[in-house]
XYZ file of N, CA and C in Angstrom:
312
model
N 19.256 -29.970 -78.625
C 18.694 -28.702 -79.048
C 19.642 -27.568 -78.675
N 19.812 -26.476 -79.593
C 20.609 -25.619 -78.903
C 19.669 -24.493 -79.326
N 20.314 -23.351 -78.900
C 19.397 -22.098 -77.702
C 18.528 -21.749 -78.510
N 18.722 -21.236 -79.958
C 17.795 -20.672 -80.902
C 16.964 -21.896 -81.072
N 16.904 -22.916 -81.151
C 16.094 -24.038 -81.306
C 14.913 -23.578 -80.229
N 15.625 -23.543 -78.883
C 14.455 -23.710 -77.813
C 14.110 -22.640 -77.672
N 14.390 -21.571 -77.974
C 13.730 -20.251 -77.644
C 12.894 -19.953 -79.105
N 12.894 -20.941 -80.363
C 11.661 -20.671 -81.090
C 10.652 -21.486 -80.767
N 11.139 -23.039 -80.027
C 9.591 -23.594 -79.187
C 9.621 -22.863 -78.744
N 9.668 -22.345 -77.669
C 9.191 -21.620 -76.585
C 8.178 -20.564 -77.077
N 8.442 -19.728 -78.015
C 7.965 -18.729 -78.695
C 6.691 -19.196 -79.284
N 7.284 -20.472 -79.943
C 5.610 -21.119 -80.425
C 4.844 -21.296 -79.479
N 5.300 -22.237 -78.313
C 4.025 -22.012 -76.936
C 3.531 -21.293 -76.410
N 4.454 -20.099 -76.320
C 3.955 -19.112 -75.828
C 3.191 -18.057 -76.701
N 2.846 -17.946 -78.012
C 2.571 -17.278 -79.318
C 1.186 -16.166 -78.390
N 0.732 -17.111 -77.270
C -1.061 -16.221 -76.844
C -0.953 -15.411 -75.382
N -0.157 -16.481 -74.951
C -0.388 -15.960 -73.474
C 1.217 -15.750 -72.969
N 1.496 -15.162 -72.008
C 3.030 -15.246 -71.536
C 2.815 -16.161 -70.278
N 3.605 -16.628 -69.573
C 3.586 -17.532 -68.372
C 2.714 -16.293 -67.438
N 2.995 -14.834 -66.957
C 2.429 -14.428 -66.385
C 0.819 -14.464 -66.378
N 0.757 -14.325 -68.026
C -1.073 -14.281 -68.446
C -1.485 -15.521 -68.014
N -0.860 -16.681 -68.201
C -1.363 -17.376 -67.735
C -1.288 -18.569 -66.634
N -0.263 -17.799 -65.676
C -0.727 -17.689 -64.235
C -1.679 -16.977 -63.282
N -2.049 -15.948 -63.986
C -3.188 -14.971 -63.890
C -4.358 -15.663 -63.750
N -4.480 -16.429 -65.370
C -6.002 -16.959 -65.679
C -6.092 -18.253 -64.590
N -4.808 -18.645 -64.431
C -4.691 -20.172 -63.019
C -5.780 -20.009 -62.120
N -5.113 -18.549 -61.413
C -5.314 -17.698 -60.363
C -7.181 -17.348 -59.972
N -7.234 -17.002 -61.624
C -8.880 -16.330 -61.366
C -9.346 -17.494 -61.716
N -9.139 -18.386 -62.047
C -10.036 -19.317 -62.607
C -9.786 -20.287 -61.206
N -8.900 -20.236 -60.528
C -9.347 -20.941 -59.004
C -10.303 -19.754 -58.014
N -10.014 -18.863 -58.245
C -10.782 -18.090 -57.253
C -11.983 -17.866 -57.930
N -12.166 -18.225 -59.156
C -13.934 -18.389 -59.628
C -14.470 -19.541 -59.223
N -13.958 -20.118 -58.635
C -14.331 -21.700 -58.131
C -15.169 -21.396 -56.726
N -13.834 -21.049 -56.184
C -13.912 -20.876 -54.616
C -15.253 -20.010 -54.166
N -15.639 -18.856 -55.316
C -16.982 -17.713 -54.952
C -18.318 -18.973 -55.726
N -18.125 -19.673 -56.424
C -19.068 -20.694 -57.057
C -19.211 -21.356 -55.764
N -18.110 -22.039 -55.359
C -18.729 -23.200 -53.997
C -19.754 -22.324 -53.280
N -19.061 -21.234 -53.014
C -19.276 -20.284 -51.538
C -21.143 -20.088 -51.762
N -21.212 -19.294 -53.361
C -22.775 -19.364 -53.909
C -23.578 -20.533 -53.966
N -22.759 -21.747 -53.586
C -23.813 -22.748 -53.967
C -23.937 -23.405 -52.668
N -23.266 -23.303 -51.627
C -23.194 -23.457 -50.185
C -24.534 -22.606 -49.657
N -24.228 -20.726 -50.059
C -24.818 -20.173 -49.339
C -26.508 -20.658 -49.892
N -26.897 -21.420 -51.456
C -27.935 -20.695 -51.816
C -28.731 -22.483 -51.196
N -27.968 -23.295 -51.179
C -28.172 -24.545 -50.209
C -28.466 -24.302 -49.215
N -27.998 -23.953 -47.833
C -28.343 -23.259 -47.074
C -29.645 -22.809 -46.724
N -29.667 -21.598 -47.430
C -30.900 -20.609 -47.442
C -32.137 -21.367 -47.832
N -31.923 -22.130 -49.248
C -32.869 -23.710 -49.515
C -33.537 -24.359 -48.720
N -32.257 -24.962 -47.807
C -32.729 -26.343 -47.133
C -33.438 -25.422 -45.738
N -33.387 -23.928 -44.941
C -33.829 -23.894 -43.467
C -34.926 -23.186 -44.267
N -35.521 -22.441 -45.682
C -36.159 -21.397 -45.746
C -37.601 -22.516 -46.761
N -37.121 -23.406 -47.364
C -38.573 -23.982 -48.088
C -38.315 -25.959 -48.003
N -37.027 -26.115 -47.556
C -37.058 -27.414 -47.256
C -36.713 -28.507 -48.390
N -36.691 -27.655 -49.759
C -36.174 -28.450 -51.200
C -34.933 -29.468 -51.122
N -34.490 -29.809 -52.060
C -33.527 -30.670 -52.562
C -32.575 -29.852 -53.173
N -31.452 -30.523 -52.694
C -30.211 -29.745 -53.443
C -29.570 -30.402 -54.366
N -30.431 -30.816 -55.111
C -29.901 -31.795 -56.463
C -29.065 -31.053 -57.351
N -29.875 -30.310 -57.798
C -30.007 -28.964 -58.439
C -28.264 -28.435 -58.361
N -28.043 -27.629 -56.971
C -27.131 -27.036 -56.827
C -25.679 -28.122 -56.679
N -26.117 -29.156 -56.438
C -24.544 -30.340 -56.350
C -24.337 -30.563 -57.974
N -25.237 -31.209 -58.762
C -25.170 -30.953 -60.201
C -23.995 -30.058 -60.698
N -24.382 -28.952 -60.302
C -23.958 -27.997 -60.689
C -22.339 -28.270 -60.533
N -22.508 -27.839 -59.475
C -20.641 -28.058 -58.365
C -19.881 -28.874 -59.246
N -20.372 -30.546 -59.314
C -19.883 -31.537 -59.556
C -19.704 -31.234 -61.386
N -20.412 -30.913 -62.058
C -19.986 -30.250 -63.729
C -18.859 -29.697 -63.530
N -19.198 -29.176 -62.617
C -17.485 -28.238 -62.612
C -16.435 -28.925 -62.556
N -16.724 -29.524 -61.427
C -15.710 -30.492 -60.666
C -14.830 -31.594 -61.890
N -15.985 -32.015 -62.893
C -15.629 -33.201 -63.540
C -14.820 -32.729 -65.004
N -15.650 -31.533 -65.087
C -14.845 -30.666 -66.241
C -13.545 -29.937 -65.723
N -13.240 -29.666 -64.897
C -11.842 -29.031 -64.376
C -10.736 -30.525 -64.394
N -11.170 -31.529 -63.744
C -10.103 -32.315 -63.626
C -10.260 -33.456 -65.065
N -11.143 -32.861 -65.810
C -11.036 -33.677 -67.550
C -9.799 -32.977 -68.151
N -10.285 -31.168 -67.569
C -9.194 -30.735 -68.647
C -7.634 -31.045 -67.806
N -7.172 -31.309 -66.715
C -6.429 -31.114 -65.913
C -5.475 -32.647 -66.217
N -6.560 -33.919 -66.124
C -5.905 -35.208 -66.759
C -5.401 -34.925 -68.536
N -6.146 -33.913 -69.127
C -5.798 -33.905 -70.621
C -4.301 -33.400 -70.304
N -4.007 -32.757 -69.770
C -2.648 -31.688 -69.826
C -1.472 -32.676 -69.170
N -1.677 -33.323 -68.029
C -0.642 -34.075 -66.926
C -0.832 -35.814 -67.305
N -2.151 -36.255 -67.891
C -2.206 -37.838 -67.916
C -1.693 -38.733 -66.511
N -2.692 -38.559 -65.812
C -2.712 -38.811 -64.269
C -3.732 -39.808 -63.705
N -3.350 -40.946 -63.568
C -4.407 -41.903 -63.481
C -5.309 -41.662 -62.313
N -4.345 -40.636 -61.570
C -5.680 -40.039 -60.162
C -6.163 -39.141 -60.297
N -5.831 -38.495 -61.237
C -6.998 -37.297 -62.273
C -7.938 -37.536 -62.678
N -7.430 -38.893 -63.698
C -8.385 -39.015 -64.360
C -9.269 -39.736 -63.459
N -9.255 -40.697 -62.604
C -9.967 -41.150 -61.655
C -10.819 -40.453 -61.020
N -10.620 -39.048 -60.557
C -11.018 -38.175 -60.133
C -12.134 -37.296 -61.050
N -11.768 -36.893 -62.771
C -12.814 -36.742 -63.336
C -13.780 -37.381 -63.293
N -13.821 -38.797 -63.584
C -14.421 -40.036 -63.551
C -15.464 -39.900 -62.598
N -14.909 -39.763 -61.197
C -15.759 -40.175 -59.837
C -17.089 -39.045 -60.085
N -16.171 -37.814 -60.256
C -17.205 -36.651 -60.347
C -18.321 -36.267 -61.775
N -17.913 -37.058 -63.006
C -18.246 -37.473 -63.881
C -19.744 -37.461 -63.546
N -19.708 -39.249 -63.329
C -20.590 -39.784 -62.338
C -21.736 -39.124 -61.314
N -21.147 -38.577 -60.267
C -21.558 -37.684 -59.578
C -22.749 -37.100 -60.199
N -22.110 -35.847 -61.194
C -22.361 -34.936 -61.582
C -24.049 -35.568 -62.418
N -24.070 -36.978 -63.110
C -25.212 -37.622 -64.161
C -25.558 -37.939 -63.029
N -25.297 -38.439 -62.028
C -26.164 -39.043 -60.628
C -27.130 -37.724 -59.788
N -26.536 -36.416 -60.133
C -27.220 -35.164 -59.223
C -28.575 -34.929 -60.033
N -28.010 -34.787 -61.528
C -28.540 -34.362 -62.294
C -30.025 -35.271 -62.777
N -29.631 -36.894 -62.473
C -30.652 -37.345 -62.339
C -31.852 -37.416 -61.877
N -30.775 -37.235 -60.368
C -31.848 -37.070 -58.987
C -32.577 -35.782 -58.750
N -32.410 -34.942 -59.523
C -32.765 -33.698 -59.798
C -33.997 -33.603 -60.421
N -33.778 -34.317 -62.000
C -35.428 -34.629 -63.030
C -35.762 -35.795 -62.228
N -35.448 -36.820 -60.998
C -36.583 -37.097 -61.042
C -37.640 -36.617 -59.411
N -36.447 -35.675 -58.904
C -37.156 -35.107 -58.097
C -38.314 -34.013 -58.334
N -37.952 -33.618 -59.840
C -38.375 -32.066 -59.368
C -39.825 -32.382 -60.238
């Protein structure tokens, strides 16, 4: 490939976002994680000392995340411990959600 070649891929990949935009969205989209745990920690918490419920509910939740972040994450890298990792939390996530309808 020579230079004008790779600097019109490049141009095509980049057509939406620039590397900055989307190191940005990396950025907030891990630190939307991190205030999600923190909300689902604190509202667990407050749950389990204030009425004594099940936190089916709120792991569900977590674990959707969990299984959808590292689906899209194996789509991009093809990582057999990614995808392993969607997988586990996959799982998880139909196992919370279970235990959830048939708790509640």
């Amino acid at each position: 490939m020579d230079r004008d070649e790779i600097l019109a891929k490049s141009r095509l990949e980049n057509r939406r976002w620039d590397e900055r935009e989307r190191k940005m969205a990396d950025e907030a989209g891990t630190w939307g994680i991190i205030a999600v745990a923190v909300a689902v920690v604190c509202v667990f918490l407050i749950r389990m000392f204030s009425e004594g419920g099940n936190p089916y509910d709120l792991l569900a939740i977590l674990f959707v995340y969990l299984a959808a972040a590292s689906a899209y994450k194996w789509n991009k890298v093809r990582s057999r411990w990614t995808l392993l990792a969607a997988m586990i939390y996959g799982v998880g996530a139909i196992g919370w959600l279970c235990a959830y309808a048939v708790a509640g």
